[in-house]
mmCIF file with all atom_site columns, C-alpha atoms in Angstrom:
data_model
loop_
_atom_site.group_PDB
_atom_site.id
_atom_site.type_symbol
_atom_site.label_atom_id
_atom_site.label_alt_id
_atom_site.label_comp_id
_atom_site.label_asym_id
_atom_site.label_entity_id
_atom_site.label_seq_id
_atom_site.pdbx_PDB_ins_code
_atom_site.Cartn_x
_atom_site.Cartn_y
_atom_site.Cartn_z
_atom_site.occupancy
_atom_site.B_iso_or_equiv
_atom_site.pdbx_formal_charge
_atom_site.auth_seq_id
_atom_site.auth_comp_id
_atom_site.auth_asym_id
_atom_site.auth_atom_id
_atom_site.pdbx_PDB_model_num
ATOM 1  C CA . UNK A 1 1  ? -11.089 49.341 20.011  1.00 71.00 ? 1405 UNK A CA 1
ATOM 2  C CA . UNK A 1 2  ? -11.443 52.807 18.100  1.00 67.00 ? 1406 UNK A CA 1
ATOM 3  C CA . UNK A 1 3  ? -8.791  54.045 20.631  1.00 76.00 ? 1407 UNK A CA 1
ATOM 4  C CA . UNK A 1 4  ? -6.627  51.805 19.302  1.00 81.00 ? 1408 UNK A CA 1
ATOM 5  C CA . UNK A 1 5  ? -7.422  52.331 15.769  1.00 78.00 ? 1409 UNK A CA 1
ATOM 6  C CA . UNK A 1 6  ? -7.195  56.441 16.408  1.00 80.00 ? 1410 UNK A CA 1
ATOM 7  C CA . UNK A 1 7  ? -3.773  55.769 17.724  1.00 86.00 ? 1411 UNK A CA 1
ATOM 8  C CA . UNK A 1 8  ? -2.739  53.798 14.644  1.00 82.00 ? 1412 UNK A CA 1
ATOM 9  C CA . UNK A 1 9  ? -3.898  56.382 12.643  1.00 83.00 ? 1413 UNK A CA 1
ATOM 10 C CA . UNK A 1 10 ? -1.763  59.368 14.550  1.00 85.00 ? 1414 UNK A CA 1
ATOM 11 C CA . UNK A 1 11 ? 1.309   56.705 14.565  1.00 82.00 ? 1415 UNK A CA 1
ATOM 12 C CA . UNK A 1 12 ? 0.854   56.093 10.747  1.00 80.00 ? 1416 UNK A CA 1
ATOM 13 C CA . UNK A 1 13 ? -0.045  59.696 9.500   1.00 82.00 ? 1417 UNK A CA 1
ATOM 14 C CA . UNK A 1 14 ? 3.158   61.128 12.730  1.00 83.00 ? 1418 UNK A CA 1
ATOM 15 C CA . UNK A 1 15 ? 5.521   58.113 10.977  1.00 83.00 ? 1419 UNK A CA 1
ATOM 16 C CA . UNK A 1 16 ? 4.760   57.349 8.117   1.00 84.00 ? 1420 UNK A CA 1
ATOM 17 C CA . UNK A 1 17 ? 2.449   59.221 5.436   1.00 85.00 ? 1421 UNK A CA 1
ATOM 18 C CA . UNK A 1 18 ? 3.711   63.060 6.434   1.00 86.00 ? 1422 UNK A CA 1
ATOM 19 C CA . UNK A 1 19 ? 7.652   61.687 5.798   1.00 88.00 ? 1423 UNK A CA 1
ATOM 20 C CA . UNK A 1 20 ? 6.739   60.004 2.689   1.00 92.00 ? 1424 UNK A CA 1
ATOM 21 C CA . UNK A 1 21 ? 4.711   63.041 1.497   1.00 93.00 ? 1425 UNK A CA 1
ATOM 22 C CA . UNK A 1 22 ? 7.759   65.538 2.399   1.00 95.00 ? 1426 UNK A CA 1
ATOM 23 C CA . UNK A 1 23 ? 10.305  62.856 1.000   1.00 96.00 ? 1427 UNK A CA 1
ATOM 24 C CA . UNK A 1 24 ? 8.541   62.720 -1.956  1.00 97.00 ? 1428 UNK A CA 1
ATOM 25 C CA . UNK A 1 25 ? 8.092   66.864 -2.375  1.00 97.00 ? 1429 UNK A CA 1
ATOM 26 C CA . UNK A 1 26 ? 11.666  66.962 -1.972  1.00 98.00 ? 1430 UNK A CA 1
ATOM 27 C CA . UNK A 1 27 ? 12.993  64.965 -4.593  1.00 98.00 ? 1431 UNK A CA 1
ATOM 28 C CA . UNK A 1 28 ? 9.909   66.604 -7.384  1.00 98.00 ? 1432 UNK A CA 1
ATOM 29 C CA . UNK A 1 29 ? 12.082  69.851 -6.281  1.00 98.00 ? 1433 UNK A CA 1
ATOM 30 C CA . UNK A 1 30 ? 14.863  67.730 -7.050  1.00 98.00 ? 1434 UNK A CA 1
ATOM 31 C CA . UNK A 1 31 ? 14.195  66.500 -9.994  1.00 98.00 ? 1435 UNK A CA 1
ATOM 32 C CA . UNK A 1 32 ? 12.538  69.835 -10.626 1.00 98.00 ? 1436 UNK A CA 1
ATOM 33 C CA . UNK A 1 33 ? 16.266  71.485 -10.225 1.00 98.00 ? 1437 UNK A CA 1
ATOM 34 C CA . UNK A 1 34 ? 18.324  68.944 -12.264 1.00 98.00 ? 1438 UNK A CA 1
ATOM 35 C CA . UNK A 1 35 ? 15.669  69.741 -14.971 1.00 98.00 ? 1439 UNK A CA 1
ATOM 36 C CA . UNK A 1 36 ? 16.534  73.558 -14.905 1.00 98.00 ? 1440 UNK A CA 1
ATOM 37 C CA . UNK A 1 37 ? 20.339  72.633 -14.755 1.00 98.00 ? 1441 UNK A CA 1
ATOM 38 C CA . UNK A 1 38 ? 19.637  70.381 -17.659 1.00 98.00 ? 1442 UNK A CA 1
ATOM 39 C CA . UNK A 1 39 ? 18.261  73.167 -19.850 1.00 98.00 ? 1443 UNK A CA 1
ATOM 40 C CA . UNK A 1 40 ? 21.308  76.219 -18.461 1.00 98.00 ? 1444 UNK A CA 1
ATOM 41 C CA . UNK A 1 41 ? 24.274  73.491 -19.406 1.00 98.00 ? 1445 UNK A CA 1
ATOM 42 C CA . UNK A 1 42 ? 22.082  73.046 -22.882 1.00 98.00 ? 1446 UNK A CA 1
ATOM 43 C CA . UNK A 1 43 ? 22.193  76.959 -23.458 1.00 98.00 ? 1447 UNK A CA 1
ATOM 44 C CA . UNK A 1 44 ? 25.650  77.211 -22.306 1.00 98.00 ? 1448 UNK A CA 1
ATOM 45 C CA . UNK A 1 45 ? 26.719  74.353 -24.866 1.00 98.00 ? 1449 UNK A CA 1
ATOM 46 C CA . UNK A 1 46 ? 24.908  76.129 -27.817 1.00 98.00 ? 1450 UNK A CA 1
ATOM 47 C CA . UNK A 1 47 ? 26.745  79.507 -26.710 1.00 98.00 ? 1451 UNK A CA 1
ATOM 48 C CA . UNK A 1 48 ? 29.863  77.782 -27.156 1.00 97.00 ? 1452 UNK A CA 1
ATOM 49 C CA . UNK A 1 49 ? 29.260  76.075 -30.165 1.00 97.00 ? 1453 UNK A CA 1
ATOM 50 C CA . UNK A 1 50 ? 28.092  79.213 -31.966 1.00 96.00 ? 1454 UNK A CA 1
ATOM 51 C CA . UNK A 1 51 ? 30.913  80.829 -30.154 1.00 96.00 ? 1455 UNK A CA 1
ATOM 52 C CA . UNK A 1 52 ? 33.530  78.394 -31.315 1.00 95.00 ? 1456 UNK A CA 1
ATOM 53 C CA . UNK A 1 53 ? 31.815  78.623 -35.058 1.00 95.00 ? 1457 UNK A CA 1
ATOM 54 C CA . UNK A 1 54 ? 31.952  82.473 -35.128 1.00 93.00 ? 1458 UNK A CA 1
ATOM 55 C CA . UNK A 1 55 ? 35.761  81.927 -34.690 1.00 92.00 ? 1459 UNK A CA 1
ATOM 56 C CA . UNK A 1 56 ? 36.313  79.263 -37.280 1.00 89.00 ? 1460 UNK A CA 1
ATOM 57 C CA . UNK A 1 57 ? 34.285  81.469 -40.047 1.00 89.00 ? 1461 UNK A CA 1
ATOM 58 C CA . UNK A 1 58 ? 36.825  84.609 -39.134 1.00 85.00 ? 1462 UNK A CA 1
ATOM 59 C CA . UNK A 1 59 ? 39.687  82.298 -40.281 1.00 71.00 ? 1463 UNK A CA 1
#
């Protein structure tokens, strides 16, 4: 009976749980990465706007 129960375990943790853990690492890097994209195309939009606005106030 525990032989049966220790191979369940090794099935579930060689399966299961360490591929859901890694799955789930992967997309916090993910999300972790859209997040810093999020904030460069923010920056990049407020160095346009000021950009464009210098250029209107030359006029």
């Amino acid at each position: 009976m525990l032989k049966c129960i220790g191979s369940l375990l090794t099935f579930l943790t060689m399966f299961l749980i360490k591929p859901l853990t890694v799955f789930i690492n992967s997309c916090k890097e993910l999300l972790d990465a859209i997040s810093d994209l999020v904030v460069a195309a923010t920056k990049v939009v407020r160095v346009c706007q000021e950009f464009l606005k210098q250029i209107k106030n030359r006029r």
